[in-house]
Amino acid sequence: MIDTELVKCCVERLKSYPCEGFLLGGGNSKADLLFVGEAPGRDELTTQKPFTGKAGASLNEYLSELALTRDDIYVTSTVRSRPYKHDDKSKLKPIKQRANRTPTQKEVLAHAPLLDETIAIMKPKVIVTLGAIALKRLTGNELSLKNVHGQAFCTQLLKLPSLEANRLERIGEKHVLFPTFHPAAVFYNPSLKRVIRMDMLALKELLTFQGVYQPNMR
Ligand code: URA
């Protein structure tokens, strides 16, 4: 789906950062619905499939609320490698347990061309951002997830203007975005389960309206 030269280039761009492995995405690349997460974890690097660990089981619950399967969507992440916690003195030396870590803005920028290209090729009818990192990557720092989750809006996306650029600009195509919480968020805050269920009800309505979801087919 994505040009192998661009993949190689982005793998190279991330090389000096404490990240490991690579996973482009998974599911149906012809789908109208794109889900964007944060970064793969250890399970995903092993299976080479996005959201296959504990967070994957939680994402499957979102999909069953929507009466959709993984074949109905494409799933990828903001950063396509796994950022790990590292020794402060030596950036590339992992600390003992190599725990997962939220990607930094530099890491997000290093892999930005991959998400830009995914969106350009797929032209999804709806982009579901999972968590704050994906929301900020595509819209900037102005929106707070807790205020906008569960609400669709059409917006011009942030995009990296060139491989040399060091900041994202609002020069992408206009797309319909639907922000919700990252599937792993319920592990830290179980009360979000109810909130996410409401978000999925709103998303189901949106997908019906957009012609993505056809209830009569199921
Ligand atoms: N979190 C993500 O954002 N992506 C995965 O594939 C797994 C966990």
CSV table of C-alpha atoms and ligand atoms in Angstrom, one decimal:
chain,number,residue,atom,x,y,z
A,1,MET,CA,0.0,0.0,0.0
A,2,ILE,CA,2.7,2.5,1.0
A,3,ASP,CA,5.8,2.9,-1.2
A,4,THR,CA,8.7,0.8,0.2
A,5,GLU,CA,11.1,3.6,-0.3
A,6,LEU,CA,9.0,5.9,1.9
A,7,VAL,CA,8.9,3.1,4.5
A,8,LYS,CA,12.7,2.7,4.4
A,9,CYS,CA,13.2,6.5,4.7
A,10,CYS,CA,10.9,6.7,7.7
A,11,VAL,CA,12.6,3.7,9.4
A,12,GLU,CA,15.9,5.5,8.9
A,13,ARG,CA,14.4,8.8,10.3
A,14,LEU,CA,13.6,7.1,13.6
A,15,LYS,CA,16.9,5.2,13.9
A,16,SER,CA,18.5,7.6,16.5
A,17,TYR,CA,15.5,7.3,18.8
A,18,PRO,CA,14.8,4.7,21.5
A,19,CYS,CA,12.2,2.8,19.5
A,20,GLU,CA,12.2,-0.8,18.2
A,21,GLY,CA,10.5,-2.9,15.5
A,22,PHE,CA,8.2,-1.7,12.8
A,23,LEU,CA,4.5,-2.3,12.0
A,24,LEU,CA,2.8,-0.5,9.1
A,25,GLY,CA,-0.8,-1.3,10.0
A,26,GLY,CA,-3.4,-4.0,9.5
A,27,GLY,CA,-7.0,-4.7,8.4
A,28,ASN,CA,-8.7,-3.7,5.2
A,29,SER,CA,-6.7,-1.0,3.4
A,30,LYS,CA,-9.7,-0.4,1.1
A,31,ALA,CA,-12.0,0.4,4.0
A,32,ASP,CA,-13.8,3.7,4.4
A,33,LEU,CA,-12.9,3.8,8.1
A,34,LEU,CA,-9.4,4.4,9.4
A,35,PHE,CA,-8.5,4.0,13.1
A,36,VAL,CA,-5.3,5.7,14.3
A,37,GLY,CA,-3.7,4.7,17.6
A,38,GLU,CA,-0.4,5.7,19.3
A,39,ALA,CA,2.3,3.2,18.7
A,40,PRO,CA,2.5,-0.6,18.6
A,41,GLY,CA,3.4,-2.5,21.8
A,42,ARG,CA,5.4,-5.7,22.3
A,43,ASP,CA,2.5,-8.0,21.4
A,44,GLU,CA,1.9,-6.2,18.1
A,45,LEU,CA,5.6,-6.4,17.1
A,46,THR,CA,5.5,-10.2,17.8
A,47,THR,CA,2.3,-10.8,15.8
A,48,GLN,CA,2.9,-8.1,13.3
A,49,LYS,CA,-0.8,-7.1,13.7
A,50,PRO,CA,-2.0,-3.9,15.3
A,51,PHE,CA,-3.9,-4.0,18.6
A,52,THR,CA,-3.4,-7.7,19.3
A,53,GLY,CA,-2.4,-7.4,23.0
A,54,LYS,CA,-4.7,-6.4,25.9
A,55,ALA,CA,-5.5,-3.1,24.2
A,56,GLY,CA,-6.5,-5.1,21.1
A,57,ALA,CA,-9.2,-7.0,23.1
A,58,SER,CA,-10.5,-3.6,24.2
A,59,LEU,CA,-10.5,-2.3,20.6
A,60,ASN,CA,-12.5,-5.4,19.6
A,61,GLU,CA,-15.1,-4.4,22.2
A,62,TYR,CA,-15.4,-1.0,20.4
A,63,LEU,CA,-15.9,-2.9,17.1
A,64,SER,CA,-18.6,-5.2,18.5
A,65,GLU,CA,-20.5,-2.1,19.7
A,66,LEU,CA,-20.3,-0.9,16.1
A,67,ALA,CA,-21.2,-4.4,14.7
A,68,LEU,CA,-18.0,-4.2,12.6
A,69,THR,CA,-15.0,-6.5,12.3
A,70,ARG,CA,-11.3,-5.9,11.7
A,71,ASP,CA,-12.1,-6.6,8.0
A,72,ASP,CA,-14.3,-3.5,7.9
A,73,ILE,CA,-11.5,-1.1,9.1
A,74,TYR,CA,-7.9,-0.3,8.6
A,75,VAL,CA,-5.9,0.2,11.9
A,76,THR,CA,-2.6,2.0,12.1
A,77,SER,CA,-0.7,4.2,14.6
A,78,THR,CA,0.9,7.6,14.8
A,79,VAL,CA,4.3,6.1,15.2
A,80,ARG,CA,4.9,2.7,13.6
A,81,SER,CA,7.6,1.5,15.9
A,82,ARG,CA,7.6,0.8,19.7
A,83,PRO,CA,9.0,3.6,21.9
A,84,TYR,CA,10.6,2.1,25.0
A,85,LYS,CA,11.8,3.6,28.3
A,86,HIS,CA,15.5,4.1,28.2
A,87,ASP,CA,18.5,4.9,30.4
A,88,ASP,CA,18.8,8.7,30.8
A,89,LYS,CA,22.5,8.6,30.1
A,90,SER,CA,22.4,6.5,27.0
A,91,LYS,CA,19.3,7.2,24.9
A,92,LEU,CA,19.5,3.9,23.1
A,93,LYS,CA,20.2,1.7,26.1
A,94,PRO,CA,16.8,0.3,27.3
A,95,ILE,CA,16.1,0.2,31.0
A,96,LYS,CA,15.6,-3.3,32.5
A,97,GLN,CA,12.0,-4.0,31.6
A,98,ARG,CA,11.9,-2.0,28.3
A,99,ALA,CA,8.5,-0.6,29.2
A,100,ASN,CA,6.3,1.0,26.7
A,101,ARG,CA,6.5,4.8,26.4
A,102,THR,CA,4.4,7.6,24.8
A,103,PRO,CA,6.1,8.7,21.6
A,104,THR,CA,7.8,12.1,21.7
A,105,GLN,CA,7.0,14.9,19.2
A,106,LYS,CA,10.3,14.2,17.4
A,107,GLU,CA,9.3,10.6,17.0
A,108,VAL,CA,5.8,11.6,15.8
A,109,LEU,CA,7.5,13.9,13.2
A,110,ALA,CA,9.9,11.2,12.1
A,111,HIS,CA,7.0,8.9,11.1
A,112,ALA,CA,4.6,11.7,10.1
A,113,PRO,CA,5.0,11.0,6.3
A,114,LEU,CA,3.6,7.5,6.8
A,115,LEU,CA,0.3,8.6,8.3
A,116,ASP,CA,0.1,11.4,5.7
A,117,GLU,CA,0.5,8.9,2.9
A,118,THR,CA,-1.9,6.3,4.5
A,119,ILE,CA,-4.6,9.0,4.6
A,120,ALA,CA,-3.8,10.2,1.0
A,121,ILE,CA,-4.0,6.7,-0.4
A,122,MET,CA,-7.1,5.5,1.6
A,123,LYS,CA,-9.1,8.7,1.5
A,124,PRO,CA,-11.2,7.4,4.4
A,125,LYS,CA,-14.7,8.7,4.9
A,126,VAL,CA,-14.1,8.8,8.7
A,127,ILE,CA,-10.9,8.8,10.7
A,128,VAL,CA,-11.2,7.6,14.3
A,129,THR,CA,-8.4,8.9,16.5
A,130,LEU,CA,-7.7,6.6,19.5
A,131,GLY,CA,-6.3,8.7,22.3
A,132,ALA,CA,-4.7,12.2,22.6
A,133,ILE,CA,-1.5,11.4,20.7
A,134,ALA,CA,-3.4,10.6,17.4
A,135,LEU,CA,-5.8,13.5,17.9
A,136,LYS,CA,-2.9,16.0,18.5
A,137,ARG,CA,-1.0,14.6,15.5
A,138,LEU,CA,-3.9,15.3,13.1
A,139,THR,CA,-5.3,18.5,14.6
A,140,GLY,CA,-2.7,20.2,16.8
A,141,ASN,CA,-2.6,21.1,20.5
A,142,GLU,CA,-5.8,23.2,20.7
A,143,LEU,CA,-8.3,20.4,21.3
A,144,SER,CA,-8.6,18.5,24.5
A,145,LEU,CA,-9.7,14.9,24.1
A,146,LYS,CA,-11.9,15.1,27.2
A,147,ASN,CA,-13.9,17.9,25.6
A,148,VAL,CA,-14.2,16.6,22.0
A,149,HIS,CA,-14.4,12.8,22.3
A,150,GLY,CA,-17.6,11.3,20.8
A,151,GLN,CA,-18.1,14.3,18.5
A,152,ALA,CA,-17.4,14.2,14.8
A,153,PHE,CA,-16.0,17.3,13.0
A,154,CYS,CA,-14.7,18.0,9.6
A,155,THR,CA,-11.2,19.6,9.7
A,156,GLN,CA,-8.2,20.3,7.5
A,157,LEU,CA,-5.5,17.9,8.8
A,158,LEU,CA,-2.0,18.7,9.9
A,159,LYS,CA,0.6,17.3,7.6
A,160,LEU,CA,4.4,17.4,7.3
A,161,PRO,CA,5.1,19.7,4.3
A,162,SER,CA,8.3,18.0,3.3
A,163,LEU,CA,10.8,15.4,4.6
A,164,GLU,CA,13.1,18.2,5.7
A,165,ALA,CA,10.4,20.1,7.6
A,166,ASN,CA,10.5,20.1,11.4
A,167,ARG,CA,6.9,21.0,12.1
A,168,LEU,CA,3.4,19.9,11.0
A,169,GLU,CA,1.3,22.4,9.1
A,170,ARG,CA,-2.4,22.7,8.5
A,171,ILE,CA,-2.1,21.8,4.8
A,172,GLY,CA,-3.7,18.4,4.6
A,173,GLU,CA,-7.0,17.5,3.0
A,174,LYS,CA,-10.3,18.1,4.9
A,175,HIS,CA,-11.5,14.9,6.6
A,176,VAL,CA,-14.2,13.9,9.1
A,177,LEU,CA,-12.5,13.0,12.4
A,178,PHE,CA,-14.1,11.2,15.3
A,179,PRO,CA,-12.0,11.3,18.5
A,180,THR,CA,-12.4,8.8,21.2
A,181,PHE,CA,-10.2,7.3,24.0
A,182,HIS,CA,-7.3,4.9,23.4
A,183,PRO,CA,-8.5,1.3,24.1
A,184,ALA,CA,-5.9,1.0,26.9
A,185,ALA,CA,-7.3,4.0,28.8
A,186,VAL,CA,-9.9,1.8,30.4
A,187,PHE,CA,-7.2,-0.2,32.2
A,188,TYR,CA,-6.3,3.0,34.2
A,189,ASN,CA,-9.8,4.4,34.4
A,190,PRO,CA,-12.5,1.7,34.2
A,191,SER,CA,-15.3,4.4,34.4
A,192,LEU,CA,-14.4,5.3,30.8
A,193,LYS,CA,-16.0,2.1,29.6
A,194,ARG,CA,-19.4,3.7,29.8
A,195,VAL,CA,-18.2,6.9,28.2
A,196,ILE,CA,-16.6,4.9,25.3
A,197,ARG,CA,-19.8,2.9,24.8
A,198,MET,CA,-21.6,6.2,24.4
A,199,ASP,CA,-18.9,7.4,21.9
A,200,MET,CA,-19.5,4.2,19.9
A,201,LEU,CA,-23.2,4.8,19.8
A,202,ALA,CA,-22.5,8.2,18.3
A,203,LEU,CA,-19.9,6.8,15.9
A,204,LYS,CA,-22.4,4.2,14.7
A,205,GLU,CA,-24.9,6.9,13.9
A,206,LEU,CA,-22.3,8.9,12.1
A,207,LEU,CA,-21.2,5.8,10.0
A,208,THR,CA,-24.8,5.1,9.1
A,209,PHE,CA,-25.2,8.8,8.0
A,210,GLN,CA,-21.9,8.6,6.0
A,211,GLY,CA,-22.9,5.4,4.3
A,212,VAL,CA,-20.0,3.5,5.8
A,213,TYR,CA,-22.2,1.3,8.0
A,214,GLN,CA,-25.1,-0.6,6.4
A,215,PRO,CA,-27.1,-2.2,9.2
A,216,ASN,CA,-29.2,-4.2,6.8
A,217,MET,CA,-26.1,-6.1,5.6
A,218,ARG,CA,-25.6,-7.6,9.1
B,1,URA,N1,-1.5,0.9,21.0
B,1,URA,C1,-1.5,1.4,19.7
B,1,URA,O1,-1.7,2.6,19.6
B,1,URA,N2,-1.4,0.5,18.7
B,1,URA,C2,-1.3,-0.8,18.9
B,1,URA,O2,-1.2,-1.5,17.9
B,1,URA,C3,-1.3,-1.3,20.2
B,1,URA,C4,-1.4,-0.5,21.2
